[in-house]
Coordinates of C-alpha atoms in Angstrom, one line a residue:
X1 CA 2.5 24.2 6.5
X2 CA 1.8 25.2 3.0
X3 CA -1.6 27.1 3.0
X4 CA -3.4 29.0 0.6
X5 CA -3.8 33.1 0.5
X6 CA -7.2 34.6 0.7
X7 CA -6.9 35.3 -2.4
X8 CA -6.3 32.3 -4.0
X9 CA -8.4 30.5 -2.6
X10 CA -11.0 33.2 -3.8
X11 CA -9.8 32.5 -7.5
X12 CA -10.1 28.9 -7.1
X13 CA -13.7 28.7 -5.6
X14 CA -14.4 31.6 -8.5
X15 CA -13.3 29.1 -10.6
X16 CA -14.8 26.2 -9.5
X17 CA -18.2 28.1 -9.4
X18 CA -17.7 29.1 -13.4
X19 CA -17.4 25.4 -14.2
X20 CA -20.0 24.2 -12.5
X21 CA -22.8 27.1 -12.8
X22 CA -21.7 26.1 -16.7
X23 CA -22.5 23.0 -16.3
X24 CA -25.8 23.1 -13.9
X25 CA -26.8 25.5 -17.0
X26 CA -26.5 23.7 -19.9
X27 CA -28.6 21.1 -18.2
X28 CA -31.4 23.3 -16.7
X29 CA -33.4 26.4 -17.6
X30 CA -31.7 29.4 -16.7
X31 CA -33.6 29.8 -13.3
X32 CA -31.6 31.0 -10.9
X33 CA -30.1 27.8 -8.8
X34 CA -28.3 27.4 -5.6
X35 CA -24.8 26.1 -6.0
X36 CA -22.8 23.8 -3.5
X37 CA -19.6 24.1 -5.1
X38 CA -18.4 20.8 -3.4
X39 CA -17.5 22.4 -0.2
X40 CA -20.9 21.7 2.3
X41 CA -20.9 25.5 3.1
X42 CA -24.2 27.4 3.8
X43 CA -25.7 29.5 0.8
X44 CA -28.7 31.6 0.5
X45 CA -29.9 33.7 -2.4
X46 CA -27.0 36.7 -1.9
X47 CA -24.6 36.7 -5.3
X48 CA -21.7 38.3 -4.0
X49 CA -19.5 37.1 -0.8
X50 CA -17.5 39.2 1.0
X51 CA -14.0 37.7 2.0
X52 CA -10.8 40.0 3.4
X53 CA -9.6 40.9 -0.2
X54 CA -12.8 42.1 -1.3
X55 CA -16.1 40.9 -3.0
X56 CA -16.7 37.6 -4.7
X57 CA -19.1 38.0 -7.4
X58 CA -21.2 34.8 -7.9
X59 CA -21.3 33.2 -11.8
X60 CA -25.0 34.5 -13.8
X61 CA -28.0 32.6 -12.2
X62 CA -26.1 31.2 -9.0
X63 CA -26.7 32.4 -5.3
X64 CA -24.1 31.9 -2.5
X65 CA -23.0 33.0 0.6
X66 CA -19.4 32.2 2.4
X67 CA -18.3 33.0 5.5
X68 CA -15.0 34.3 6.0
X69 CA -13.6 31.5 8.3
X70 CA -14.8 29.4 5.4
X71 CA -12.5 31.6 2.5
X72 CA -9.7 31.7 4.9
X73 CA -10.0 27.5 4.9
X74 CA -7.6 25.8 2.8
X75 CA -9.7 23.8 -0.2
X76 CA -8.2 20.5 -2.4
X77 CA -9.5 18.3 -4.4
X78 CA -8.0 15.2 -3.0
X79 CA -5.9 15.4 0.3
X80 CA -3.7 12.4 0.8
X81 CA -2.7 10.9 4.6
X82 CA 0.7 9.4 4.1
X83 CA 3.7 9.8 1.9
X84 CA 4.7 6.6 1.3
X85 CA 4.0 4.3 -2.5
X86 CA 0.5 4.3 -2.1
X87 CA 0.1 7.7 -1.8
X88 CA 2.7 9.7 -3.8
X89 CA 1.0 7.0 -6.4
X90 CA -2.3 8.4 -5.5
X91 CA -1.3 12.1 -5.8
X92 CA 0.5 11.9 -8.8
X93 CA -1.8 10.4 -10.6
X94 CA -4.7 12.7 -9.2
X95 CA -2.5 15.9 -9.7
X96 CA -1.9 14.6 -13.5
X97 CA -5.5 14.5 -14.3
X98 CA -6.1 18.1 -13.0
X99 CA -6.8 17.9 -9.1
X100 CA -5.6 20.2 -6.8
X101 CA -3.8 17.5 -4.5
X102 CA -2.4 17.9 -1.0
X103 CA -0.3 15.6 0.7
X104 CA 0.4 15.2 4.5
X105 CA 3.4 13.3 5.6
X106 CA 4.3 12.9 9.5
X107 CA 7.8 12.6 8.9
X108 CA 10.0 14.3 6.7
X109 CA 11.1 13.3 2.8
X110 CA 13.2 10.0 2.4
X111 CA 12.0 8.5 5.9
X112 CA 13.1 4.7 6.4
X113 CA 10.3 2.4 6.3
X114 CA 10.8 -1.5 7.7
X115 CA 10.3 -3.4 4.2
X116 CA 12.0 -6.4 2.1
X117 CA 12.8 -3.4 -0.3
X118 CA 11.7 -6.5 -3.2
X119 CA 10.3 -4.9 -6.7
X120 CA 8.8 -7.7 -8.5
X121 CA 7.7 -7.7 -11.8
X122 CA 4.6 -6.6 -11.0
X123 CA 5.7 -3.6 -8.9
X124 CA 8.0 -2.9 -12.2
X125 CA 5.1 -2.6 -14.2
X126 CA 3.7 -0.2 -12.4
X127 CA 6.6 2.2 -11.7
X128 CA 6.9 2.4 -15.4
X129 CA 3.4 3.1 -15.9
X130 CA 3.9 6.2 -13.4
X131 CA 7.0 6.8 -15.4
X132 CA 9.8 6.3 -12.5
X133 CA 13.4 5.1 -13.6
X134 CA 14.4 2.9 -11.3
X135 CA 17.5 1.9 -13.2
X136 CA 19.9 3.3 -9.9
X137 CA 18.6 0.3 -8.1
X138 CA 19.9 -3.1 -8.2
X139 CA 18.7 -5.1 -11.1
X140 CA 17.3 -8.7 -10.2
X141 CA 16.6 -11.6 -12.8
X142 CA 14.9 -14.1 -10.6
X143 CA 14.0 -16.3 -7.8
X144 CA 16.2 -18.6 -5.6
X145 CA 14.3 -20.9 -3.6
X146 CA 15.7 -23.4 -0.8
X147 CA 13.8 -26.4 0.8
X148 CA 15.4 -28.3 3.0
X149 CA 18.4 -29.8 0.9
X150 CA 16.5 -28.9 -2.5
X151 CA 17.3 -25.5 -3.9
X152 CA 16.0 -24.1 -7.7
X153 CA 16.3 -21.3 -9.5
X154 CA 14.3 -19.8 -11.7
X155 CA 14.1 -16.2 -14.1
X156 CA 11.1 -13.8 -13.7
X157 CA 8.9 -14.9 -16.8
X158 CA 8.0 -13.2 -19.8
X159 CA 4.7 -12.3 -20.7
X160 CA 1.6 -9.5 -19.2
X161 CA 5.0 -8.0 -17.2
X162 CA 8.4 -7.2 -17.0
X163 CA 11.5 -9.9 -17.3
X164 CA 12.5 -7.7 -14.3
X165 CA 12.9 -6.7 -10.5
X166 CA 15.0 -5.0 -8.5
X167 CA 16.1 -4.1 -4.5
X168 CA 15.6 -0.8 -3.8
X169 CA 16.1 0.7 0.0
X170 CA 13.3 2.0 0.9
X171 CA 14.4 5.4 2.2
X172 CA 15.6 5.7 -1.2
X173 CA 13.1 4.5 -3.0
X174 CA 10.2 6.3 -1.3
X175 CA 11.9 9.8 -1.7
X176 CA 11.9 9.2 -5.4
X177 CA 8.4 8.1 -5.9
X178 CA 7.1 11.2 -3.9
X179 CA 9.3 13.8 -6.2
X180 CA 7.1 12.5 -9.3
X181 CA 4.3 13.4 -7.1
X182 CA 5.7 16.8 -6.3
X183 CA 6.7 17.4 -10.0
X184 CA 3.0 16.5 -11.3
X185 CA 2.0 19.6 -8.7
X186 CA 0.8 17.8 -5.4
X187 CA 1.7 20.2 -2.5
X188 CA 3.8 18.3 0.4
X189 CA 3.1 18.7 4.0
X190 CA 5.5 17.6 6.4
X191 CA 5.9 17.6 10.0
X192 CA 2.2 17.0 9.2
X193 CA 0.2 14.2 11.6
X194 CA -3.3 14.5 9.5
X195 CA -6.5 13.1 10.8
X196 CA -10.0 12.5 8.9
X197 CA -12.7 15.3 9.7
X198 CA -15.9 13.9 9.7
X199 CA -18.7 16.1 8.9
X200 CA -22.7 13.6 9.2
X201 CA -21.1 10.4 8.5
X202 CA -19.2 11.8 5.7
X203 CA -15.1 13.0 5.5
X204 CA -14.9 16.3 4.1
X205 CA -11.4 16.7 4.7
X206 CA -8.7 16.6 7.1
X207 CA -6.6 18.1 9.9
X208 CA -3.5 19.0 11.3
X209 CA -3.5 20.8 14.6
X210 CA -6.1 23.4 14.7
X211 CA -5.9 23.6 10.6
X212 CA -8.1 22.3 8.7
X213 CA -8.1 21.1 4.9
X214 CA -11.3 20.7 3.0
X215 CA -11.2 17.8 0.4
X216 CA -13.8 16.2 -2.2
X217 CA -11.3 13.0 -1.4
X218 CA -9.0 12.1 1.4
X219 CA -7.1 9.1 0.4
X220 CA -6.1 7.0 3.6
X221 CA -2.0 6.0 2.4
X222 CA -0.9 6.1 6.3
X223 CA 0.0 2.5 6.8
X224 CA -1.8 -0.4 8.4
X225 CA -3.3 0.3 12.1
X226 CA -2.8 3.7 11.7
X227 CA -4.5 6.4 13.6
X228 CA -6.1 7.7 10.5
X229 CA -7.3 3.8 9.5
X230 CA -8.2 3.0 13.0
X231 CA -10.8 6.4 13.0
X232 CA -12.5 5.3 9.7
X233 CA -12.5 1.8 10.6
X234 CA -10.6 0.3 8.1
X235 CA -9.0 -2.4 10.6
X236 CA -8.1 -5.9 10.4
X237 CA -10.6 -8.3 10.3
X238 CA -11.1 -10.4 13.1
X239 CA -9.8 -13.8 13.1
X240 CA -7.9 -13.1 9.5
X241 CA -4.4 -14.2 8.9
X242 CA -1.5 -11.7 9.7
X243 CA 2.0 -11.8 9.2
X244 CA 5.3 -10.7 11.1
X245 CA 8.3 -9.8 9.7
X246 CA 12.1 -8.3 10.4
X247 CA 14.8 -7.3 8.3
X248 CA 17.9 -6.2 9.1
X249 CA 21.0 -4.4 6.1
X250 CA 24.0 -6.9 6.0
X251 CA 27.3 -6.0 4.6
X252 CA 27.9 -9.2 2.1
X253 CA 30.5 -10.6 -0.5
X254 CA 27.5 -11.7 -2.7
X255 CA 25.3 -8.1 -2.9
X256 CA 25.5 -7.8 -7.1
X257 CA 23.9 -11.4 -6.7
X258 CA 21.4 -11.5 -9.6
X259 CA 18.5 -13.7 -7.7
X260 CA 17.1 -12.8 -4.5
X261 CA 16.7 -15.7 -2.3
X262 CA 13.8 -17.0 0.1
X263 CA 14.6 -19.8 2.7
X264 CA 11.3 -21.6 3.6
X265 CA 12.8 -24.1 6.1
X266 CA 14.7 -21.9 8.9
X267 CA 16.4 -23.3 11.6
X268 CA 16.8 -22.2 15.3
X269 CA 19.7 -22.3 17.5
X270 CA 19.0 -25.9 17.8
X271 CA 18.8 -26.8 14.4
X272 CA 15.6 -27.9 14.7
X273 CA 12.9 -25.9 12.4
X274 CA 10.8 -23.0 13.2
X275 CA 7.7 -22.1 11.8
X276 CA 8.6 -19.3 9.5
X277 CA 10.4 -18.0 6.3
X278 CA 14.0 -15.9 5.2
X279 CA 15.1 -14.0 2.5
X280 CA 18.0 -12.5 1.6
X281 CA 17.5 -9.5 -1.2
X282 CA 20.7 -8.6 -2.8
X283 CA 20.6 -4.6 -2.9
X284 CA 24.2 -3.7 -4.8
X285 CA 26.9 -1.7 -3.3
X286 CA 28.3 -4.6 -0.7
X287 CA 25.0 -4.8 1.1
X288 CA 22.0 -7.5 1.7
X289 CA 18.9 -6.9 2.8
X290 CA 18.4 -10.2 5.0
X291 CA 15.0 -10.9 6.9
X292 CA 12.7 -13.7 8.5
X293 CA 8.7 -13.7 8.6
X294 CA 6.0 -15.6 9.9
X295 CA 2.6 -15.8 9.4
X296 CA 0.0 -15.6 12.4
X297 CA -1.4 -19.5 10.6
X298 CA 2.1 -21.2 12.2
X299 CA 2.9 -23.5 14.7
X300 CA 3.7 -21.9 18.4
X301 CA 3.2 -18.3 16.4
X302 CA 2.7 -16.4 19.7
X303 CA 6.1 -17.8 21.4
X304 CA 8.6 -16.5 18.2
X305 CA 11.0 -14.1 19.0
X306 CA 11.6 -12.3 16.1
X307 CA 15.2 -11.2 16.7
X308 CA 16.6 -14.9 17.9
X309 CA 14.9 -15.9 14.2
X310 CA 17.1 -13.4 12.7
X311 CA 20.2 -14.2 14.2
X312 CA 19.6 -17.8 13.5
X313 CA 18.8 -17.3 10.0
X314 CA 21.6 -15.0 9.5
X315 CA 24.1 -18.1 10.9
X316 CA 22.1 -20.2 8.6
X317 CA 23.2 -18.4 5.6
X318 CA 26.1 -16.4 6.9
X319 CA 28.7 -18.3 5.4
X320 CA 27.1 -18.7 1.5
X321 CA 26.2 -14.8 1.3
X322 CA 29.5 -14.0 2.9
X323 CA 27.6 -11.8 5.8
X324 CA 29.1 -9.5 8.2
X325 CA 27.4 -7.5 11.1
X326 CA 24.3 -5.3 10.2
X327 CA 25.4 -1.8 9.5
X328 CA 22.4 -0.8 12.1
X329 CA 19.7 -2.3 14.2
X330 CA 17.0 -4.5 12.9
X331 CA 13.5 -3.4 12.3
X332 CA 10.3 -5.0 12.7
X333 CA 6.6 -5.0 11.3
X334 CA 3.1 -6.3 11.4
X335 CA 1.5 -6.9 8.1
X336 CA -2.8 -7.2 8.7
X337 CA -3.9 -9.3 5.3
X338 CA -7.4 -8.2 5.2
X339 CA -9.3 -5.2 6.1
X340 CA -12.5 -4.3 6.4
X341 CA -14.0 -1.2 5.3
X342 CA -11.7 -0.3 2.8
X343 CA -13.6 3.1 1.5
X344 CA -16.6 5.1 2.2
X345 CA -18.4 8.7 2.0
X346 CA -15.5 11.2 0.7
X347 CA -12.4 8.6 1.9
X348 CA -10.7 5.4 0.1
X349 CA -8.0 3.5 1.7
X350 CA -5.2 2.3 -0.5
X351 CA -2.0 -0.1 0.2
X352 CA -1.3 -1.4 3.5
X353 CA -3.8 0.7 4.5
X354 CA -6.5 -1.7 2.9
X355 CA -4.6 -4.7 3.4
X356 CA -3.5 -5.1 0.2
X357 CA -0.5 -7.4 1.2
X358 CA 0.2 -10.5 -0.2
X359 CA 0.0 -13.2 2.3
X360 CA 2.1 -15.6 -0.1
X361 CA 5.2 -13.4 0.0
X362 CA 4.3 -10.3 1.9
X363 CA 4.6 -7.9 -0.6
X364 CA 2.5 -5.2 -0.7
X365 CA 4.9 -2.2 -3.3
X366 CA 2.7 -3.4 -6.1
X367 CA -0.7 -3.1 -4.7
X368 CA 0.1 0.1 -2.8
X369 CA 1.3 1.8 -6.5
X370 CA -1.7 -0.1 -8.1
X371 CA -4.4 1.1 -5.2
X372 CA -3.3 4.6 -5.3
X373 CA -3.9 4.9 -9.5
X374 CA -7.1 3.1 -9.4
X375 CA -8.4 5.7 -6.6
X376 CA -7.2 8.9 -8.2
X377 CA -8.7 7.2 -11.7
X378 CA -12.2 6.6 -10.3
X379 CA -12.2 10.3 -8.6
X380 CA -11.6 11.7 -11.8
X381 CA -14.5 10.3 -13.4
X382 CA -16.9 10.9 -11.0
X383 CA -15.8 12.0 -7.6
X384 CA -19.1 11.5 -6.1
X385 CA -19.1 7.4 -6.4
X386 CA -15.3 7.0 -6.1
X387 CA -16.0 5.5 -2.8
X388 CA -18.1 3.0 -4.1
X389 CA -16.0 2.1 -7.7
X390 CA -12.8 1.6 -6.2
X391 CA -14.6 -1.1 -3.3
X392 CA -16.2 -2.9 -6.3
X393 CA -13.0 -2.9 -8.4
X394 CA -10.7 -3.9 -5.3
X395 CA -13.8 -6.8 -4.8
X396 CA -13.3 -7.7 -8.8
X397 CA -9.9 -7.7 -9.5
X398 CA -8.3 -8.3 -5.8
X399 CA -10.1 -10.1 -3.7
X400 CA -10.3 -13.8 -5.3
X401 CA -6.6 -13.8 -5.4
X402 CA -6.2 -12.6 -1.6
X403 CA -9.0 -14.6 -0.5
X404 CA -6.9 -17.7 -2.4
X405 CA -4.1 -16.8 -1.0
X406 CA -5.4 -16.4 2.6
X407 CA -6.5 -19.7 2.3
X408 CA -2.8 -21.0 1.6
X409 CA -1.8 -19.4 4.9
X410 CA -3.3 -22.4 6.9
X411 CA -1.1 -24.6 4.1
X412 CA 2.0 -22.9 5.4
X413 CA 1.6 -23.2 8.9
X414 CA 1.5 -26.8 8.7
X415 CA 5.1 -28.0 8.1
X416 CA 4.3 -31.5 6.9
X417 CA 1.8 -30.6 4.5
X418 CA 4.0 -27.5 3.7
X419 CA 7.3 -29.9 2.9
X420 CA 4.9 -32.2 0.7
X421 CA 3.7 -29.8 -1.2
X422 CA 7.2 -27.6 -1.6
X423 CA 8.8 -31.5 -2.8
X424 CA 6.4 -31.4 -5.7
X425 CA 7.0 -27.7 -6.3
X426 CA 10.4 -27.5 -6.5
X427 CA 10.7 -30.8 -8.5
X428 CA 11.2 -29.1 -12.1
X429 CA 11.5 -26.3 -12.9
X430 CA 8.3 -25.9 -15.1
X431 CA 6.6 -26.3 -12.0
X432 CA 8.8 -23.9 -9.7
X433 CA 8.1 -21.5 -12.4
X434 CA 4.3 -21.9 -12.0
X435 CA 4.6 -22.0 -8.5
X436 CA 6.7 -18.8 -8.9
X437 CA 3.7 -16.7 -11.3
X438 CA 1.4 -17.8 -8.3
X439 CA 3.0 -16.6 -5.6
X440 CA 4.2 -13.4 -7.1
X441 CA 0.8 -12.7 -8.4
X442 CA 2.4 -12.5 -12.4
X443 CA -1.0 -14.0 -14.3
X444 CA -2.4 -11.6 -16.7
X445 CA -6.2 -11.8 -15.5
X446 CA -7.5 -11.2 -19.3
X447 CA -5.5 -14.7 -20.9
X448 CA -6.5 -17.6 -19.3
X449 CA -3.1 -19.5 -18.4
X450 CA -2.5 -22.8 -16.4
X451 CA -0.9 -20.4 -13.6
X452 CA -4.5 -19.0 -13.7
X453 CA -6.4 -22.0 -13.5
X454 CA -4.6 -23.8 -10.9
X455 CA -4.8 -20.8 -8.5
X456 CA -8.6 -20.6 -8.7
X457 CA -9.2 -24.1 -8.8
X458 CA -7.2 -24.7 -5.6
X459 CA -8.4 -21.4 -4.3
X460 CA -11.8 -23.5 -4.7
X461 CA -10.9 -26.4 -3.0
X462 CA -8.9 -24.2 -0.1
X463 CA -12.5 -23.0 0.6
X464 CA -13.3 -25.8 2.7
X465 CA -11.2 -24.1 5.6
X466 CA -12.7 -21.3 5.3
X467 CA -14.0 -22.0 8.6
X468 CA -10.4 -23.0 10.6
X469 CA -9.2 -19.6 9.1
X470 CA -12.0 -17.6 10.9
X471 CA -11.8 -19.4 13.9
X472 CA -7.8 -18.1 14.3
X473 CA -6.4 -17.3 17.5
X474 CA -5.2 -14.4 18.8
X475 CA -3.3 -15.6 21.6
X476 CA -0.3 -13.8 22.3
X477 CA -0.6 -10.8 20.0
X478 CA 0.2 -8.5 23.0
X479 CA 3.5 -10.1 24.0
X480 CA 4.2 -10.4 19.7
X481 CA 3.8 -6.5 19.9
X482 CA 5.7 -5.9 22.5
X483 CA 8.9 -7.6 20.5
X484 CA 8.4 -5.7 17.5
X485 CA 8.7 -2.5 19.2
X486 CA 11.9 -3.6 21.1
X487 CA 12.9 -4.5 18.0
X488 CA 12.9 -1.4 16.6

């Protein structure tokens, strides 16, 4: 654990007092005032506080008093649950604007993570913004998409983002996205399962083991359904569509492919087709990262076995992609597609966290980089309403597209409404390409575009099932959970 000495923390709070007794004065008359300095400690009208490496005295006209347990305490500005896009995103971005940022990671630096390692445009966008090369990974130009006998491709378009994508392994991936956090000054904790402390209805920090970290912020990155969600209630909302996926790395003949490739009819052993989706994601250096996911909307969802899928898929295409046996064993995941309670009194949830998944694709790199920048924006401008700013932009600038494309999830679990509309889809290309800027999520919200219109247009007409989407079944979630984890 990284901690901070009693004296440093003493120079911090010194200088957090200056700034704020400053600014409490050029406000107010120069009575005396009582200062909180952000940290809910106790304070009465003594001016000096005595900590193990001597007296603290208090900034002209302010009144304090510490105890020592509450010197000894470790104090951040933001404290971040969760070392993965959305919260190295978060931290850097924080750390960059000035915050003293802590972030807690159970595992260690370069953990695996189950994922269709997929940048799209969008994602691209946004690791250049944070200023990550990414140029190691594989480069990939555009989209492959297979139908039954019908197959298109098409390029990533130009326009609001990159021409660009790319596959990049997750370990990988993850491990450089959290060094730009630790080079903008955000201190790593590893080994480090953090929880929320709640303090009157309101997080004032968090804790690992019998250590505690005060924070003006704790950004929930941990992951969806984890312990640190689950405690602040930011859980999937009932009846809401949910998605299942598995991946597995493939040794192949075709990994400097140029298009990554998504299969939405699959086939079981039988031939016969299964309600579902694959992909295989060409990642360079002789290997494939190949996968199959189904949404909770589908046909018999509760009977799939997620490994047979796999295995069938991977005959499916074995021969085309030149596959051999994965290099180790498959992994699975569960991907909630809306959350409730995504923020509240000193927390924000960002990523999977929040649910910010696509349920068209499954993607979720781009909104977990977006998410964590939007959170560590709004804390800079005023950490007091950062709670309440972030849920009003996710509200404003996410939720009509997730909403939409929750409401295409009931599309794509019935396959003969799902074939009609994928023949007129794939029938030109101009249309695959619309299709495409949909799907991905590539409209640039301030020009109106015909990508743009037809999403909220259908997204208005999709409302009329509204109620068969809140009326979904659960049945057979436990058995579903009990596959991922032997899948793992």
């Amino acid at each position: 654990m990284v901690r901070s000495t009693p004296g440093s923390c003493d120079r911090r709070i010194g200088n957090c007092c200056a700034r704020s007794a400053a600014s409490m004065r050029s406000s107010t008359s120069s009575a005396p005032v009582t200062l909180p300095l952000r940290l809910g400690l106790r304070f009465s009208t003594s001016t000096r506080a005595e900590t193990d490496s001597g007296w603290i005295s208090a900034p002209d006209g302010v009144h304090w008093s510490l105890t020592r347990e509450d010197l000894l305490m470790e104090h951040v500005d933001v404290a971040v649950i969760g070392a993965g896009p959305a919260g190295s995103s978060a931290a850097t971005w924080a750390a960059r604007s000035g915050a003293r940022v802590a972030l807690f990671e159970k595992s260690t630096q370069g953990r695996d993570k189950s994922c269709g390692d997929g940048l799209t445009p969008r994602a691209v966008a946004e690791l250049r913004r944070l200023g990550v090369d990414i140029s190691r990974f594989h480069r990939i130009d555009g989209l492959r998409v297979q139908a039954g006998t019908k197959e298109r491709e098409v390029l990533w378009p130009d326009g609001a983002f990159p021409n660009m994508g790319a596959v990049a392994p997750r370990a990988e991936f993850d491990a450089l996205v959290l060094q730009t956090a630790l080079d903008a000054g955000a201190q790593l904790h590893e080994h480090s399962v953090a929880e929320p402390v709640i303090e009157r209805g309101r997080v004032i920090g968090v804790q690992v083991g019998s250590e505690v970290t005060r924070a003006d912020l704790v950004v929930v990155a941990s992951g969806a359904g984890s312990p640190a969600a689950k405690m602040l209630g930011a859980t999937r909302v009932e009846g809401s569509p949910f998605g299942l996926a598995i991946r597995a790395y493939v040794p192949s003949t075709k990994a400097d492919d140029r298009h990554m490739e998504a299969c939405l009819t699959v086939k079981g052993p039988d031939g016969a087709l299964v309600p579902g989706y694959g992909w295989v994601f060409p990642a360079g250096n002789g290997i494939v990262n190949v996968g199959v996911g189904a949404l909770s909307t589908m046909r018999n969802f509760s009977q799939l076995n997620l490994n047979t899928m796999l295995d069938s898929y991977m005959a499916q295409v074995g021969r085309a992609w030149g596959l051999g046996e994965p290099v180790a064993r498959p992994k699975a995941w569960r991907l909630p597609m809306h959350v409730e309670n995504r923020s509240g009194p000193g927390w924000v949830a960002v990523g999977d966290a929040a649910g910010l998944v696509n349920p068209f694709n499954g993607e979720g790199i781009d909104y977990a980089l977006e998410s964590g920048r939007h959170a560590a924006e709004l804390f800079a401008i005023n950490p007091g309403t950062v709670h309440a700013a972030y849920d009003a932009l996710l509200a404003k600038e996410y939720d009509p597209f997730f909403a939409t494309a929750r409401r295409f999830a009931w599309v794509i679990g019935r396959p003969r409404l799902l074939q009609f509309l994928l023949g007129i889809a794939l029938s030109t290309g101009f249309t695959m390409e619309l299709v495409l800027d949909i799907m991905a999520n590539l409209i640039d919200s301030e020009h109106r575009s015909l990508a743009g219109v037809l999403l909220a247009g259908g997204g208005r007409v999709m409302s009329v099932f509204d109620p068969i989407l809140q009326r979904s079944q659960e049945s057979g979630t436990s058995d579903i959970r009990a596959k991922i984890e032997a899948s793992r």
